[in-house]
CSV table of C-alpha atoms and ligand atoms in Angstrom, one decimal:
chain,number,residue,atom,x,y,z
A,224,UNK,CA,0.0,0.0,0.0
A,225,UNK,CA,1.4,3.4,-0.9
A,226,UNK,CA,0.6,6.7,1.0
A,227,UNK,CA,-2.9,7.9,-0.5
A,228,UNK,CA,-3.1,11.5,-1.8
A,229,UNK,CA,0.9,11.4,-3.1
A,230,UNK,CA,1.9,13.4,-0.3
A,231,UNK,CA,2.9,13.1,3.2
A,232,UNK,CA,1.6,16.4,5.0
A,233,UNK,CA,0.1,14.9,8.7
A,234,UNK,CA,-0.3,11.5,10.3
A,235,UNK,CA,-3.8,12.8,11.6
A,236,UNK,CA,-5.0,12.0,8.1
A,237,UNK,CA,-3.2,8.7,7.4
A,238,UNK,CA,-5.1,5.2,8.3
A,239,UNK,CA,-3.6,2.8,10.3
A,240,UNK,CA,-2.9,0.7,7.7
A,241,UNK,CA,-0.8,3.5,6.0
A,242,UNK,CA,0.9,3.5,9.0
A,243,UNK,CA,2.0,0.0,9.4
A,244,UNK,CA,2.8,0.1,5.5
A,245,UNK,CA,5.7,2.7,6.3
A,246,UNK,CA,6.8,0.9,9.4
A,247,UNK,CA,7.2,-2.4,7.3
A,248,UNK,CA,8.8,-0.7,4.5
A,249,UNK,CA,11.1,1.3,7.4
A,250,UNK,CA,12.5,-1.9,8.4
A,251,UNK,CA,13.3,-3.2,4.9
A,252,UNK,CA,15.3,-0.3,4.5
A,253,UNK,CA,17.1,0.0,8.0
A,254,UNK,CA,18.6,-3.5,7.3
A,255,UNK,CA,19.6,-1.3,4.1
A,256,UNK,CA,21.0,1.0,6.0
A,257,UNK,CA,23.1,-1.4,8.0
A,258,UNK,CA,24.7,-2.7,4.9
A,259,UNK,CA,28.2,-2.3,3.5
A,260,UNK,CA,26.9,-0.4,0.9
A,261,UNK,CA,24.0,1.4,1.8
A,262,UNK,CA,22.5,2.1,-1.4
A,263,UNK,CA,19.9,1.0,-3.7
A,264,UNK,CA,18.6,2.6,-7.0
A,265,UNK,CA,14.8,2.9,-6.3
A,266,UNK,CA,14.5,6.5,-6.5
A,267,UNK,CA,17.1,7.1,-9.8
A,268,UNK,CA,16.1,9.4,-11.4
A,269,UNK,CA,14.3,11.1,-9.2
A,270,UNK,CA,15.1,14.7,-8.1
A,271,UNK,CA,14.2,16.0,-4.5
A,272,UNK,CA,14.3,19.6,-3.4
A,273,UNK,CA,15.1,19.9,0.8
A,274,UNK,CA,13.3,23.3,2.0
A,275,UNK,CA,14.0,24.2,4.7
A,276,UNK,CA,12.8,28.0,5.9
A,277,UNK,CA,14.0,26.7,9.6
A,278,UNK,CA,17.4,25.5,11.2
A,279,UNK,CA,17.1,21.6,11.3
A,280,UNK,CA,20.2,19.2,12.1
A,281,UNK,CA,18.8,15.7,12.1
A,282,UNK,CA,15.6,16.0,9.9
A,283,UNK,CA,17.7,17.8,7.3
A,284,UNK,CA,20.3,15.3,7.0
A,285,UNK,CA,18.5,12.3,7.6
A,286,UNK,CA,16.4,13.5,4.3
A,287,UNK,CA,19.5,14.1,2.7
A,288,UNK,CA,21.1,10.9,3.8
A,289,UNK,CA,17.7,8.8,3.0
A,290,UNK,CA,17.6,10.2,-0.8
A,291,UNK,CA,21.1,9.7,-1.5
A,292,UNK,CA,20.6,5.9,0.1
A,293,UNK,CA,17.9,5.5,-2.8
A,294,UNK,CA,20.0,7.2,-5.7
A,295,UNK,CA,17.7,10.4,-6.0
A,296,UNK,CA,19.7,13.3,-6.6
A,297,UNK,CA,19.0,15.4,-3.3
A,298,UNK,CA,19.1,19.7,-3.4
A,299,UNK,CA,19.2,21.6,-0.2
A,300,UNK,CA,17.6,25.0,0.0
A,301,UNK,CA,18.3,27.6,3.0
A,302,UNK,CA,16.3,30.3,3.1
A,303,UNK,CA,19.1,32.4,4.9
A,304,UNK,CA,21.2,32.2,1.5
A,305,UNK,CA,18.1,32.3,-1.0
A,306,UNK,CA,15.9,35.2,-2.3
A,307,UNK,CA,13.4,34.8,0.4
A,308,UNK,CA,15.6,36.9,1.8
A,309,UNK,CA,15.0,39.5,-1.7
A,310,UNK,CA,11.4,39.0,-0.8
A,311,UNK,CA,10.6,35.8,-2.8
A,312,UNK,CA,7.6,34.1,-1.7
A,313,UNK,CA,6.8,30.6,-0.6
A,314,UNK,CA,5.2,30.0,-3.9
A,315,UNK,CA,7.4,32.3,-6.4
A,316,UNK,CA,10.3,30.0,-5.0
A,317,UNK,CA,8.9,26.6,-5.3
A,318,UNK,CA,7.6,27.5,-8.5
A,319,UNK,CA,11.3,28.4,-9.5
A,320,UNK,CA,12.9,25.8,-8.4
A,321,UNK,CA,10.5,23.0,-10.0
A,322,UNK,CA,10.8,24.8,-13.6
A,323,UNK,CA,14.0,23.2,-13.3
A,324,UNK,CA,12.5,19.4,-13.2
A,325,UNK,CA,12.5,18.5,-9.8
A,326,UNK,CA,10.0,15.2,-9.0
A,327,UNK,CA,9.7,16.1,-5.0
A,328,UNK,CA,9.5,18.6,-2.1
A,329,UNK,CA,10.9,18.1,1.4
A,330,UNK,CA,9.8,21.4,3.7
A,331,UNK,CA,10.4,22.6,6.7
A,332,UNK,CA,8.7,26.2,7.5
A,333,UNK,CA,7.4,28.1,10.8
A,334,UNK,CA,3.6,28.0,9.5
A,335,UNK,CA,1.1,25.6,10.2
A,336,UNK,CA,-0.7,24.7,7.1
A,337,UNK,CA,3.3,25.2,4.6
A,338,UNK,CA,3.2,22.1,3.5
A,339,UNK,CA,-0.4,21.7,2.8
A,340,UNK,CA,-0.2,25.3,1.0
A,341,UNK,CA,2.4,23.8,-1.5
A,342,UNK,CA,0.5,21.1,-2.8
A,343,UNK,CA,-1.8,23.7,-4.0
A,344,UNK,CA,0.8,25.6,-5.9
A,345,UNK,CA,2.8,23.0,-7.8
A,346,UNK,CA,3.0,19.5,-8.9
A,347,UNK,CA,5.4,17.7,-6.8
A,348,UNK,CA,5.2,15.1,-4.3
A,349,UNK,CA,5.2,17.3,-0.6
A,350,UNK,CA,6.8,15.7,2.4
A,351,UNK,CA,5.8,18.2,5.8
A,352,UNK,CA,9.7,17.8,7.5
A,353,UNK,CA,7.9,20.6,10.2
A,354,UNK,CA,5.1,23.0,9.7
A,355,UNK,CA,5.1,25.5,12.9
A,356,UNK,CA,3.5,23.9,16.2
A,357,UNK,CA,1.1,21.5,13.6
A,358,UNK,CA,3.0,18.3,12.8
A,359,UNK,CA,6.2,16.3,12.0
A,360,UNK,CA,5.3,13.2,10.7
A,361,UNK,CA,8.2,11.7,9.9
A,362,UNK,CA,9.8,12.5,13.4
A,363,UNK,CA,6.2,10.7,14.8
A,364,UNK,CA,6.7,7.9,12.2
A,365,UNK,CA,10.6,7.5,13.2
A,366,UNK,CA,9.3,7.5,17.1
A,367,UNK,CA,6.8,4.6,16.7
A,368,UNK,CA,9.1,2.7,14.4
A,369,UNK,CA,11.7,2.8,17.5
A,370,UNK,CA,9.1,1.7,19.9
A,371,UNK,CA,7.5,-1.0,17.7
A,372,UNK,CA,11.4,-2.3,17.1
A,373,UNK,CA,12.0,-2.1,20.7
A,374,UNK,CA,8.6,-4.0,21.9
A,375,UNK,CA,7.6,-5.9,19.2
A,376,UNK,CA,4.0,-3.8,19.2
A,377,UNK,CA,2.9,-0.7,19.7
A,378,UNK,CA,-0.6,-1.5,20.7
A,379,UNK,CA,-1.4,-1.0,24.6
A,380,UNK,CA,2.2,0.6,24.9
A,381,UNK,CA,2.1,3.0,27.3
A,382,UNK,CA,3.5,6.3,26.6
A,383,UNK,CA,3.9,9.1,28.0
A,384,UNK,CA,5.1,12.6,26.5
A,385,UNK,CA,6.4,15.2,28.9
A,386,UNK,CA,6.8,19.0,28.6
A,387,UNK,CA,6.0,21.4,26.1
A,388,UNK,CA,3.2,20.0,24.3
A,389,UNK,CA,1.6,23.3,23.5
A,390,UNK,CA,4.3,24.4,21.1
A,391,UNK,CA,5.3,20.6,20.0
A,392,UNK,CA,4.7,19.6,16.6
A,393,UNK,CA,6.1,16.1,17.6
A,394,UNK,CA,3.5,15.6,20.6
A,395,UNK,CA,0.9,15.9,18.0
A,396,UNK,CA,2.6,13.5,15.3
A,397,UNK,CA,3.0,11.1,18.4
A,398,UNK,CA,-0.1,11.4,19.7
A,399,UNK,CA,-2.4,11.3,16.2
A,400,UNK,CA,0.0,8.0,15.3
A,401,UNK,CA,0.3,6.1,18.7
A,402,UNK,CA,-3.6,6.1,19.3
A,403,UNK,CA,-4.1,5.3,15.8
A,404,UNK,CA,-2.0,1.8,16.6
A,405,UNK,CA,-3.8,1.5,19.8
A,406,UNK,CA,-1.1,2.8,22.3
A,407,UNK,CA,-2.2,4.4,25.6
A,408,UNK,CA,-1.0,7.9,25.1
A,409,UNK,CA,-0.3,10.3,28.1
A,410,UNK,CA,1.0,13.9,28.2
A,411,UNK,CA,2.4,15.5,31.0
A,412,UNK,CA,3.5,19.4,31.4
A,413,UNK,CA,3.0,22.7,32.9
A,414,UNK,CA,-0.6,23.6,32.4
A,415,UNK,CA,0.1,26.7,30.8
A,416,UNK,CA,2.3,24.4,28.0
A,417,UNK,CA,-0.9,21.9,27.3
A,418,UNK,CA,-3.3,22.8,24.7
A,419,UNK,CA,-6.5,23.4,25.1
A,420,UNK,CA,-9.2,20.7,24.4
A,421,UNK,CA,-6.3,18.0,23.9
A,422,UNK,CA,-7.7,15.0,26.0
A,423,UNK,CA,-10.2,15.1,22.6
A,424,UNK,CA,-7.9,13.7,21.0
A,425,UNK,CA,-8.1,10.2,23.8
A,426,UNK,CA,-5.1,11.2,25.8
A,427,UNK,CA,-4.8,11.6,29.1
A,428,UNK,CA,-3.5,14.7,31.0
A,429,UNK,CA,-1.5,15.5,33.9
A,430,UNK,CA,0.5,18.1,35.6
A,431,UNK,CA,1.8,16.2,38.4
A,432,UNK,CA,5.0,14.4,36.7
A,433,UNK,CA,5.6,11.5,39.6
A,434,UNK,CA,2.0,10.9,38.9
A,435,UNK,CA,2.3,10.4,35.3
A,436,UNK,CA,5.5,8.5,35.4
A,437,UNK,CA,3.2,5.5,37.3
A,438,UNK,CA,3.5,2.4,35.1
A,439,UNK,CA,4.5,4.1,31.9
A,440,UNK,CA,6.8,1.9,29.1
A,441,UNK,CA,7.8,4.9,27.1
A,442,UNK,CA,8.9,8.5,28.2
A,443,UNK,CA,8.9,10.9,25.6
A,444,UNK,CA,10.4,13.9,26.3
A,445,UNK,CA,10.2,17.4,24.6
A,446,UNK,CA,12.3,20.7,25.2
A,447,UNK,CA,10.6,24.0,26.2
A,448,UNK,CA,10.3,25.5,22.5
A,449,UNK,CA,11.0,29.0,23.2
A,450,UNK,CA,11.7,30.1,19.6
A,451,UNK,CA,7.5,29.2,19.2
A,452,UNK,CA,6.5,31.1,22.5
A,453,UNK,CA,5.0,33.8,22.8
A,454,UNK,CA,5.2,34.4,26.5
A,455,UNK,CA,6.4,33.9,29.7
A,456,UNK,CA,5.2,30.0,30.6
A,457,UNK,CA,6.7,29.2,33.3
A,458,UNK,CA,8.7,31.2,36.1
A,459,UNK,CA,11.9,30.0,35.6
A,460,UNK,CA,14.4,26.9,34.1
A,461,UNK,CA,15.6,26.0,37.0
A,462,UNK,CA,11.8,25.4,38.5
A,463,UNK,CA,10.5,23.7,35.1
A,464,UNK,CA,13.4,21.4,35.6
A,465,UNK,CA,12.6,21.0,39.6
A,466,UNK,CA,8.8,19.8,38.3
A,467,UNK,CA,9.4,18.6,34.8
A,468,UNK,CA,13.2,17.9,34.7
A,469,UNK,CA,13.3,13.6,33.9
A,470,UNK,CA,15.9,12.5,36.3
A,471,UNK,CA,17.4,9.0,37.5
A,472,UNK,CA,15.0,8.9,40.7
A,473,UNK,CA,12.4,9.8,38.7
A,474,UNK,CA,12.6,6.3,36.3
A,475,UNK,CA,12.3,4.4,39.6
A,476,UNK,CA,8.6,4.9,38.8
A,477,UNK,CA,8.5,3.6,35.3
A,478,UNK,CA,7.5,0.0,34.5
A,479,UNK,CA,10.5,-2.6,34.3
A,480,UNK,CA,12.2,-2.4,30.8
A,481,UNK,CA,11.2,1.4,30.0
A,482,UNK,CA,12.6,3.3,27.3
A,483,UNK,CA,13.7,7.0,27.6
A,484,UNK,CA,13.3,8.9,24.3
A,485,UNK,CA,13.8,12.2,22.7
A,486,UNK,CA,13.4,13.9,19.3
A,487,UNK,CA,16.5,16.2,19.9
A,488,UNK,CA,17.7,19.2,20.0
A,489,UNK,CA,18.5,18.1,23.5
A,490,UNK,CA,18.6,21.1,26.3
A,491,UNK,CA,20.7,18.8,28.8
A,492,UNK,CA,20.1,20.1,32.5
A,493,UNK,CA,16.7,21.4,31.4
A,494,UNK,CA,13.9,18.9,30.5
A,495,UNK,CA,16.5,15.9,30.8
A,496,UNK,CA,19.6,15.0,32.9
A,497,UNK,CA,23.2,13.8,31.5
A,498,UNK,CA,23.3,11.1,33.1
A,499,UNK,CA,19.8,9.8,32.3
A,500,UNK,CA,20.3,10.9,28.6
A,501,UNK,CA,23.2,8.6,27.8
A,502,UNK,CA,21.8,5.8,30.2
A,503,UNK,CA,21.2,2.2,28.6
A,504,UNK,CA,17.7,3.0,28.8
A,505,UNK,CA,18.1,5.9,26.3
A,506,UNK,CA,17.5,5.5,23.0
A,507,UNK,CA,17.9,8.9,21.4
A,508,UNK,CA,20.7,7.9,18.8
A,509,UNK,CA,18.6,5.1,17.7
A,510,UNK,CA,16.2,7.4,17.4
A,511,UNK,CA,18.2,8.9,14.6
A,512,UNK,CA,19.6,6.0,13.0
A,513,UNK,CA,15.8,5.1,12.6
A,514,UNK,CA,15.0,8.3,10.9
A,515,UNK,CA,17.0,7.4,8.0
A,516,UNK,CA,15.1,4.2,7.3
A,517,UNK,CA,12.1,5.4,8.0
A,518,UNK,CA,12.3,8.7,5.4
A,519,UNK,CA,13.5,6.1,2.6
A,520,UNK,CA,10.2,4.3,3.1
A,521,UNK,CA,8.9,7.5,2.9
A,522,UNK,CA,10.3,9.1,-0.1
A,523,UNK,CA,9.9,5.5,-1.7
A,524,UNK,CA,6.6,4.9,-1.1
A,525,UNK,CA,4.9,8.1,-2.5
A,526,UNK,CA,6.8,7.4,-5.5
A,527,UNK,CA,5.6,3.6,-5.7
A,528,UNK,CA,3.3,2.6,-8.2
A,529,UNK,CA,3.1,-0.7,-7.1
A,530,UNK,CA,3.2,-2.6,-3.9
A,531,UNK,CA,6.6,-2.6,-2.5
A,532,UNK,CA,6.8,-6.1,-0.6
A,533,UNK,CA,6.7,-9.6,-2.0
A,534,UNK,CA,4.7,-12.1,0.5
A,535,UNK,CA,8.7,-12.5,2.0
A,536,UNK,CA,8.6,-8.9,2.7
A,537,UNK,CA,11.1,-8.5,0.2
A,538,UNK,CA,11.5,-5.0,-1.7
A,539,UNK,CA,10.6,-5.2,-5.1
A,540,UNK,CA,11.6,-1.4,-6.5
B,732,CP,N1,13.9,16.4,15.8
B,732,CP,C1,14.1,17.4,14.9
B,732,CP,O1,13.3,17.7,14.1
B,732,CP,O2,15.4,17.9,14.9
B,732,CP,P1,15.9,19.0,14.0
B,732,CP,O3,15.2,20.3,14.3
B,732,CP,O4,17.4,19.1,14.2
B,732,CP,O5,15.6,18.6,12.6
């Protein structure tokens, strides 16, 4: 199964099954990865444009990385050193850059709603790498991949994301992807940092963190997002990090064989300690390696005409 509509903008509008098509196809491609030579030629041919209108270290290079490990040719974009800052617009510049024959957009931009704008104002296939406080679906997609590897399911999981949710474009990916696989989603933070109306969406809330840590398998934890706020939140670090702060006497309450996790940049000291962020428990790096797999089955799927497994699972590009 491919990924219905030819782009990937949210994972509130995928099915399940869409879901579990990119997780399968994510761990074709991570053995891939873990090859000699980590290449294939699915996506020759094939030219991809990276967009990025905001600074990005793993999503950029893991889309990088993931289209050079399919044989697309891969073009990075920075606003900072591009006409946007002439006063090009979103749409002048897309619309530029695909008279030159590129097949496929990856963007990254401080609006809600980018991504979704661009499919309306040219023809190639849009990936959403980040659109404001909206969504990250491939930074959900690369989370629940990790877990699912890790527990062999995702359904019944319990997992709990802790800190700024209000500004968090991951929280949402998480949260619209793990209840879609049946997880048992919780959110924890200060209550001015969780938006409103949220436990619509099936999760449950808390602001007490020793409370929420109870029998969770899965901490998810976020940094305070100060480039998206607005306004003062919180009184200080150093008391965010008193009530918020994950810790190693803070795990003691987690169920046996937890998992620590967190989509990076890290803000060491703040939302997470040293010590707990480089435990065995933590698997932030894998995290990352998983990205890369999981963006191929991305970028290879929306391009799929066919189905991309034989009954062995086997890739069939
Ligand atoms: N997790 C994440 O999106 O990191 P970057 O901002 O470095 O891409």
């Amino acid at each position: 199964m491919g990924i219905r509509g030819g782009h990937l903008l949210d994972l509130e509008s995928l099915t399940a099954e869409e879901i579990i098509s990119i997780l399968d196809a994510a761990r074709s491609f991570r053995e891939v990865i873990d090859r000699d030579i980590k290449k294939v030629p699915t996506l020759r041919g094939i030219t991809v444009v990276n967009l990025f209108y905001e600074p990005s270290t793993r999503t950029r290079i893991s889309f990088e990385l993931a289209e050079k490990r399919l044989s697309a040719d891969s073009l990075s974009f920075s606003s900072v050193t591009s006409s946007v800052q002439k006063g090009e617009s979103l749409k002048d510049t897309i619309q530029n850059i695909e008279a030159m024959r590129t097949d496929m957009v990856v963007l990254r931009h401080s609006s809600p709603g980018a991504a979704n704008f661009l499919t309306r104002c040219c023809d190639s296939k849009v990936i959403n790498a980040g659109d404001g406080a909206h969504e990250h679906p491939t930074q959900g997609l690369l989370d629940i991949f990790t877990m699912r590897e890790r527990y062999g399911r995702v359904k019944d999981l319990r997992v709990l994301i802790v800190g700024d949710i209000k500004h968090s474009r991951v929280a949402r990916s998480n949260i619209w992807g793990l209840k879609k696989l049946g997880a048992q989603v919780a959110i924890c933070g200060p209550s001015t940092l969780l938006p409103y109306e949220i436990e619509k969406t099936g999760v449950e809330v808390f602001s007490n963190l020793d409370k929420a840590l109870e029998g969770v398998d899965v901490v998810n934890i976020l940094r305070i997002q100060r480039e998206r706020q607005d306004a003062g939140y919180f009184p200080t670090l150093r008391e965010y990090t008193l009530l918020y702060g994950i810790d190693a006497t803070r795990l003691k309450r987690l169920n046996p064989g937890f998992t620590i996790m967190h989509p990076g940049p890290m803000n060491r000291g703040v939302e997470i300690t040293v010590d707990v962020a480089e435990s065995s428990d933590s698997v932030i790096l894998e995290q990352v390696t998983n990205g890369v797999a999981v963006r191929m089955a991305v970028l290879y799927l929306l391009m799929a005409k066919e189905p991309i497994a034989d009954k062995e699972g086997v890739l069939t590009p």
